[in-house]
């Protein structure tokens, strides 16, 4: 999925410059604190948000209190558009994981900018297709893979876009074992146990600069488990 680039080298998840200018011109700037909930699952508001800085988690909470992290969002991305499209309740909650700044724009103001311009409509169409593909991959992993294999896939995703040197990647700020467990639908103890095994095998090593991942070996392991390379 990372190979999808709409135009001008813009990553599929990042809003095009013309749209960003419009959002900043008419939108409301909001300073966000760590832990703040921006969107509540089930709410009926329809604002759409653009992330200028900060990081956010899209999450669902089960009746028993278990939290499932659907994905992470960062600078340049938008969220809240799905509820506006289907004219329904929010499909998940969005919570800030650190301090940040976002812009809120009404659904009408957003679509007034996107609908008349073919290049923005094309980007938006591809963004939605990207989301469908990503979620389909996650559903497959939850249904078909063990927690161990899902962990390997998640670790591989952490490495995407990071510099590779001698087949290795440094994840400077790796998520906690508890957070990884919430991302893969498992338990913290399971993640800790499997991470220990990967460390013994030399595939991951916790060092001062962060988590060092042998991406060559991890990629080969993930491909063997899936029967194909991971589509990220």
mmCIF file with all atom_site columns, C-alpha atoms in Angstrom, residues 47-177:
data_model
loop_
_atom_site.group_PDB
_atom_site.id
_atom_site.type_symbol
_atom_site.label_atom_id
_atom_site.label_alt_id
_atom_site.label_comp_id
_atom_site.label_asym_id
_atom_site.label_entity_id
_atom_site.label_seq_id
_atom_site.pdbx_PDB_ins_code
_atom_site.Cartn_x
_atom_site.Cartn_y
_atom_site.Cartn_z
_atom_site.occupancy
_atom_site.B_iso_or_equiv
_atom_site.pdbx_formal_charge
_atom_site.auth_seq_id
_atom_site.auth_comp_id
_atom_site.auth_asym_id
_atom_site.auth_atom_id
_atom_site.pdbx_PDB_model_num
ATOM 1   C CA . UNK A 1 47  ? -16.247 17.750  11.490  1.00 0.00 ? 47  UNK A CA 1
ATOM 2   C CA . UNK A 1 48  ? -13.190 16.601  9.550   1.00 0.00 ? 48  UNK A CA 1
ATOM 3   C CA . UNK A 1 49  ? -9.695  17.136  10.954  1.00 0.00 ? 49  UNK A CA 1
ATOM 4   C CA . UNK A 1 50  ? -6.251  17.798  9.490   1.00 0.00 ? 50  UNK A CA 1
ATOM 5   C CA . UNK A 1 51  ? -3.150  16.995  11.574  1.00 0.00 ? 51  UNK A CA 1
ATOM 6   C CA . UNK A 1 52  ? -0.445  19.650  11.424  1.00 0.00 ? 52  UNK A CA 1
ATOM 7   C CA . UNK A 1 53  ? 1.637   18.113  14.203  1.00 0.00 ? 53  UNK A CA 1
ATOM 8   C CA . UNK A 1 54  ? 1.278   15.400  16.817  1.00 0.00 ? 54  UNK A CA 1
ATOM 9   C CA . UNK A 1 55  ? 0.331   11.732  16.797  1.00 0.00 ? 55  UNK A CA 1
ATOM 10  C CA . UNK A 1 56  ? -3.039  10.072  17.270  1.00 0.00 ? 56  UNK A CA 1
ATOM 11  C CA . UNK A 1 57  ? -4.513  6.600   17.739  1.00 0.00 ? 57  UNK A CA 1
ATOM 12  C CA . UNK A 1 58  ? -7.712  5.382   16.143  1.00 0.00 ? 58  UNK A CA 1
ATOM 13  C CA . UNK A 1 59  ? -9.212  2.915   18.623  1.00 0.00 ? 59  UNK A CA 1
ATOM 14  C CA . UNK A 1 60  ? -12.270 0.901   19.626  1.00 0.00 ? 60  UNK A CA 1
ATOM 15  C CA . UNK A 1 61  ? -13.192 -0.221  23.140  1.00 0.00 ? 61  UNK A CA 1
ATOM 16  C CA . UNK A 1 62  ? -14.966 -3.537  23.689  1.00 0.00 ? 62  UNK A CA 1
ATOM 17  C CA . UNK A 1 63  ? -17.696 -4.004  26.294  1.00 0.00 ? 63  UNK A CA 1
ATOM 18  C CA . UNK A 1 64  ? -15.194 -5.721  28.619  1.00 0.00 ? 64  UNK A CA 1
ATOM 19  C CA . UNK A 1 65  ? -12.904 -2.685  28.426  1.00 0.00 ? 65  UNK A CA 1
ATOM 20  C CA . UNK A 1 66  ? -10.372 -4.160  26.025  1.00 0.00 ? 66  UNK A CA 1
ATOM 21  C CA . UNK A 1 67  ? -8.960  -1.492  23.715  1.00 0.00 ? 67  UNK A CA 1
ATOM 22  C CA . UNK A 1 68  ? -8.139  -2.316  20.090  1.00 0.00 ? 68  UNK A CA 1
ATOM 23  C CA . UNK A 1 69  ? -5.939  0.189   18.239  1.00 0.00 ? 69  UNK A CA 1
ATOM 24  C CA . UNK A 1 70  ? -7.013  0.275   14.603  1.00 0.00 ? 70  UNK A CA 1
ATOM 25  C CA . UNK A 1 71  ? -4.203  2.476   13.296  1.00 0.00 ? 71  UNK A CA 1
ATOM 26  C CA . UNK A 1 72  ? -1.959  5.455   14.047  1.00 0.00 ? 72  UNK A CA 1
ATOM 27  C CA . UNK A 1 73  ? -2.177  8.885   12.440  1.00 0.00 ? 73  UNK A CA 1
ATOM 28  C CA . UNK A 1 74  ? 0.423   11.616  12.099  1.00 0.00 ? 74  UNK A CA 1
ATOM 29  C CA . UNK A 1 75  ? 1.196   14.978  10.486  1.00 0.00 ? 75  UNK A CA 1
ATOM 30  C CA . UNK A 1 76  ? -0.310  15.556  7.054   1.00 0.00 ? 76  UNK A CA 1
ATOM 31  C CA . UNK A 1 77  ? -3.185  13.115  7.509   1.00 0.00 ? 77  UNK A CA 1
ATOM 32  C CA . UNK A 1 78  ? -6.907  13.719  7.902   1.00 0.00 ? 78  UNK A CA 1
ATOM 33  C CA . UNK A 1 79  ? -9.543  11.897  9.916   1.00 0.00 ? 79  UNK A CA 1
ATOM 34  C CA . UNK A 1 80  ? -13.268 12.101  10.543  1.00 0.00 ? 80  UNK A CA 1
ATOM 35  C CA . UNK A 1 81  ? -14.184 11.974  6.871   1.00 0.00 ? 81  UNK A CA 1
ATOM 36  C CA . UNK A 1 82  ? -15.846 8.537   6.957   1.00 0.00 ? 82  UNK A CA 1
ATOM 37  C CA . UNK A 1 83  ? -18.698 9.655   9.217   1.00 0.00 ? 83  UNK A CA 1
ATOM 38  C CA . UNK A 1 84  ? -19.233 12.645  6.945   1.00 0.00 ? 84  UNK A CA 1
ATOM 39  C CA . UNK A 1 85  ? -19.450 10.431  3.853   1.00 0.00 ? 85  UNK A CA 1
ATOM 40  C CA . UNK A 1 86  ? -21.895 7.882   5.268   1.00 0.00 ? 86  UNK A CA 1
ATOM 41  C CA . UNK A 1 87  ? -23.761 10.498  7.335   1.00 0.00 ? 87  UNK A CA 1
ATOM 42  C CA . UNK A 1 88  ? -23.602 8.173   10.307  1.00 0.00 ? 88  UNK A CA 1
ATOM 43  C CA . UNK A 1 89  ? -22.014 7.954   13.757  1.00 0.00 ? 89  UNK A CA 1
ATOM 44  C CA . UNK A 1 90  ? -18.277 7.922   14.302  1.00 0.00 ? 90  UNK A CA 1
ATOM 45  C CA . UNK A 1 91  ? -16.900 4.444   13.587  1.00 0.00 ? 91  UNK A CA 1
ATOM 46  C CA . UNK A 1 92  ? -14.040 4.734   16.112  1.00 0.00 ? 92  UNK A CA 1
ATOM 47  C CA . UNK A 1 93  ? -12.498 7.064   18.678  1.00 0.00 ? 93  UNK A CA 1
ATOM 48  C CA . UNK A 1 94  ? -9.416  9.182   17.943  1.00 0.00 ? 94  UNK A CA 1
ATOM 49  C CA . UNK A 1 95  ? -7.129  10.019  20.867  1.00 0.00 ? 95  UNK A CA 1
ATOM 50  C CA . UNK A 1 96  ? -3.955  12.134  20.904  1.00 0.00 ? 96  UNK A CA 1
ATOM 51  C CA . UNK A 1 97  ? -0.834  10.334  22.073  1.00 0.00 ? 97  UNK A CA 1
ATOM 52  C CA . UNK A 1 98  ? 1.178   13.544  22.475  1.00 0.00 ? 98  UNK A CA 1
ATOM 53  C CA . UNK A 1 99  ? 0.682   17.287  22.219  1.00 0.00 ? 99  UNK A CA 1
ATOM 54  C CA . UNK A 1 100 ? -0.274  18.493  18.778  1.00 0.00 ? 100 UNK A CA 1
ATOM 55  C CA . UNK A 1 101 ? -2.099  20.944  16.566  1.00 0.00 ? 101 UNK A CA 1
ATOM 56  C CA . UNK A 1 102 ? -5.003  20.149  14.268  1.00 0.00 ? 102 UNK A CA 1
ATOM 57  C CA . UNK A 1 103 ? -7.482  22.044  12.116  1.00 0.00 ? 103 UNK A CA 1
ATOM 58  C CA . UNK A 1 104 ? -11.208 21.289  12.232  1.00 0.00 ? 104 UNK A CA 1
ATOM 59  C CA . UNK A 1 105 ? -13.363 21.912  9.164   1.00 0.00 ? 105 UNK A CA 1
ATOM 60  C CA . UNK A 1 106 ? -17.050 21.269  8.564   1.00 0.00 ? 106 UNK A CA 1
ATOM 61  C CA . UNK A 1 107 ? -18.068 18.524  6.153   1.00 0.00 ? 107 UNK A CA 1
ATOM 62  C CA . UNK A 1 108 ? -19.621 21.057  3.767   1.00 0.00 ? 108 UNK A CA 1
ATOM 63  C CA . UNK A 1 109 ? -16.463 23.178  3.679   1.00 0.00 ? 109 UNK A CA 1
ATOM 64  C CA . UNK A 1 110 ? -14.347 20.067  3.099   1.00 0.00 ? 110 UNK A CA 1
ATOM 65  C CA . UNK A 1 111 ? -16.388 18.692  0.210   1.00 0.00 ? 111 UNK A CA 1
ATOM 66  C CA . UNK A 1 112 ? -16.779 22.149  -1.354  1.00 0.00 ? 112 UNK A CA 1
ATOM 67  C CA . UNK A 1 113 ? -13.010 22.020  -1.861  1.00 0.00 ? 113 UNK A CA 1
ATOM 68  C CA . UNK A 1 114 ? -12.713 18.371  -2.923  1.00 0.00 ? 114 UNK A CA 1
ATOM 69  C CA . UNK A 1 115 ? -15.739 17.828  -5.188  1.00 0.00 ? 115 UNK A CA 1
ATOM 70  C CA . UNK A 1 116 ? -15.077 20.434  -7.943  1.00 0.00 ? 116 UNK A CA 1
ATOM 71  C CA . UNK A 1 117 ? -11.384 19.589  -8.421  1.00 0.00 ? 117 UNK A CA 1
ATOM 72  C CA . UNK A 1 118 ? -10.562 16.347  -10.189 1.00 0.00 ? 118 UNK A CA 1
ATOM 73  C CA . UNK A 1 119 ? -7.082  16.031  -8.685  1.00 0.00 ? 119 UNK A CA 1
ATOM 74  C CA . UNK A 1 120 ? -8.443  16.344  -5.141  1.00 0.00 ? 120 UNK A CA 1
ATOM 75  C CA . UNK A 1 121 ? -11.348 13.988  -5.856  1.00 0.00 ? 121 UNK A CA 1
ATOM 76  C CA . UNK A 1 122 ? -8.882  11.466  -7.288  1.00 0.00 ? 122 UNK A CA 1
ATOM 77  C CA . UNK A 1 123 ? -6.668  11.715  -4.197  1.00 0.00 ? 123 UNK A CA 1
ATOM 78  C CA . UNK A 1 124 ? -9.674  11.274  -1.925  1.00 0.00 ? 124 UNK A CA 1
ATOM 79  C CA . UNK A 1 125 ? -10.893 8.236   -3.884  1.00 0.00 ? 125 UNK A CA 1
ATOM 80  C CA . UNK A 1 126 ? -7.475  6.595   -3.656  1.00 0.00 ? 126 UNK A CA 1
ATOM 81  C CA . UNK A 1 127 ? -7.249  7.418   0.055   1.00 0.00 ? 127 UNK A CA 1
ATOM 82  C CA . UNK A 1 128 ? -10.514 5.576   0.697   1.00 0.00 ? 128 UNK A CA 1
ATOM 83  C CA . UNK A 1 129 ? -9.350  2.619   -1.410  1.00 0.00 ? 129 UNK A CA 1
ATOM 84  C CA . UNK A 1 130 ? -6.122  2.590   0.597   1.00 0.00 ? 130 UNK A CA 1
ATOM 85  C CA . UNK A 1 131 ? -8.115  2.410   3.843   1.00 0.00 ? 131 UNK A CA 1
ATOM 86  C CA . UNK A 1 132 ? -10.206 -0.492  2.555   1.00 0.00 ? 132 UNK A CA 1
ATOM 87  C CA . UNK A 1 133 ? -7.077  -2.394  1.534   1.00 0.00 ? 133 UNK A CA 1
ATOM 88  C CA . UNK A 1 134 ? -5.365  -1.733  4.877   1.00 0.00 ? 134 UNK A CA 1
ATOM 89  C CA . UNK A 1 135 ? -8.389  -2.837  6.899   1.00 0.00 ? 135 UNK A CA 1
ATOM 90  C CA . UNK A 1 136 ? -8.851  -5.941  4.741   1.00 0.00 ? 136 UNK A CA 1
ATOM 91  C CA . UNK A 1 137 ? -5.258  -6.896  5.500   1.00 0.00 ? 137 UNK A CA 1
ATOM 92  C CA . UNK A 1 138 ? -5.839  -6.422  9.223   1.00 0.00 ? 138 UNK A CA 1
ATOM 93  C CA . UNK A 1 139 ? -9.029  -8.522  9.149   1.00 0.00 ? 139 UNK A CA 1
ATOM 94  C CA . UNK A 1 140 ? -7.120  -11.297 7.382   1.00 0.00 ? 140 UNK A CA 1
ATOM 95  C CA . UNK A 1 141 ? -4.359  -11.216 9.983   1.00 0.00 ? 141 UNK A CA 1
ATOM 96  C CA . UNK A 1 142 ? -6.806  -11.362 12.897  1.00 0.00 ? 142 UNK A CA 1
ATOM 97  C CA . UNK A 1 143 ? -8.717  -14.258 11.331  1.00 0.00 ? 143 UNK A CA 1
ATOM 98  C CA . UNK A 1 144 ? -5.881  -16.320 9.886   1.00 0.00 ? 144 UNK A CA 1
ATOM 99  C CA . UNK A 1 145 ? -2.678  -15.619 11.840  1.00 0.00 ? 145 UNK A CA 1
ATOM 100 C CA . UNK A 1 146 ? -1.541  -16.474 15.335  1.00 0.00 ? 146 UNK A CA 1
ATOM 101 C CA . UNK A 1 147 ? -0.671  -13.705 17.789  1.00 0.00 ? 147 UNK A CA 1
ATOM 102 C CA . UNK A 1 148 ? 2.999   -14.455 17.132  1.00 0.00 ? 148 UNK A CA 1
ATOM 103 C CA . UNK A 1 149 ? 2.611   -13.954 13.402  1.00 0.00 ? 149 UNK A CA 1
ATOM 104 C CA . UNK A 1 150 ? 0.527   -10.808 13.885  1.00 0.00 ? 150 UNK A CA 1
ATOM 105 C CA . UNK A 1 151 ? 3.296   -9.415  16.068  1.00 0.00 ? 151 UNK A CA 1
ATOM 106 C CA . UNK A 1 152 ? 5.815   -10.010 13.301  1.00 0.00 ? 152 UNK A CA 1
ATOM 107 C CA . UNK A 1 153 ? 3.594   -8.131  10.834  1.00 0.00 ? 153 UNK A CA 1
ATOM 108 C CA . UNK A 1 154 ? 3.173   -5.215  13.253  1.00 0.00 ? 154 UNK A CA 1
ATOM 109 C CA . UNK A 1 155 ? 6.917   -4.984  13.858  1.00 0.00 ? 155 UNK A CA 1
ATOM 110 C CA . UNK A 1 156 ? 7.456   -4.936  10.117  1.00 0.00 ? 156 UNK A CA 1
ATOM 111 C CA . UNK A 1 157 ? 5.015   -2.018  9.785   1.00 0.00 ? 157 UNK A CA 1
ATOM 112 C CA . UNK A 1 158 ? 6.950   -0.077  12.438  1.00 0.00 ? 158 UNK A CA 1
ATOM 113 C CA . UNK A 1 159 ? 9.971   -0.201  10.130  1.00 0.00 ? 159 UNK A CA 1
ATOM 114 C CA . UNK A 1 160 ? 8.247   1.147   7.027   1.00 0.00 ? 160 UNK A CA 1
ATOM 115 C CA . UNK A 1 161 ? 9.786   4.399   5.802   1.00 0.00 ? 161 UNK A CA 1
ATOM 116 C CA . UNK A 1 162 ? 12.741  4.286   8.209   1.00 0.00 ? 162 UNK A CA 1
ATOM 117 C CA . UNK A 1 163 ? 16.361  4.330   6.971   1.00 0.00 ? 163 UNK A CA 1
ATOM 118 C CA . UNK A 1 164 ? 17.887  0.886   6.420   1.00 0.00 ? 164 UNK A CA 1
ATOM 119 C CA . UNK A 1 165 ? 21.591  0.278   7.087   1.00 0.00 ? 165 UNK A CA 1
ATOM 120 C CA . UNK A 1 166 ? 23.134  -3.164  6.631   1.00 0.00 ? 166 UNK A CA 1
ATOM 121 C CA . UNK A 1 167 ? 19.650  -4.640  6.540   1.00 0.00 ? 167 UNK A CA 1
ATOM 122 C CA . UNK A 1 168 ? 18.717  -3.138  9.915   1.00 0.00 ? 168 UNK A CA 1
ATOM 123 C CA . UNK A 1 169 ? 16.350  -0.401  11.064  1.00 0.00 ? 169 UNK A CA 1
ATOM 124 C CA . UNK A 1 170 ? 16.264  1.621   14.274  1.00 0.00 ? 170 UNK A CA 1
ATOM 125 C CA . UNK A 1 171 ? 12.795  2.371   15.660  1.00 0.00 ? 171 UNK A CA 1
ATOM 126 C CA . UNK A 1 172 ? 13.650  5.355   17.844  1.00 0.00 ? 172 UNK A CA 1
ATOM 127 C CA . UNK A 1 173 ? 10.428  5.410   19.866  1.00 0.00 ? 173 UNK A CA 1
ATOM 128 C CA . UNK A 1 174 ? 8.949   1.920   19.789  1.00 0.00 ? 174 UNK A CA 1
ATOM 129 C CA . UNK A 1 175 ? 5.469   1.431   21.268  1.00 0.00 ? 175 UNK A CA 1
ATOM 130 C CA . UNK A 1 176 ? 5.157   -0.362  24.580  1.00 0.00 ? 176 UNK A CA 1
ATOM 131 C CA . UNK A 1 177 ? 4.327   -4.054  24.661  1.00 0.00 ? 177 UNK A CA 1
#
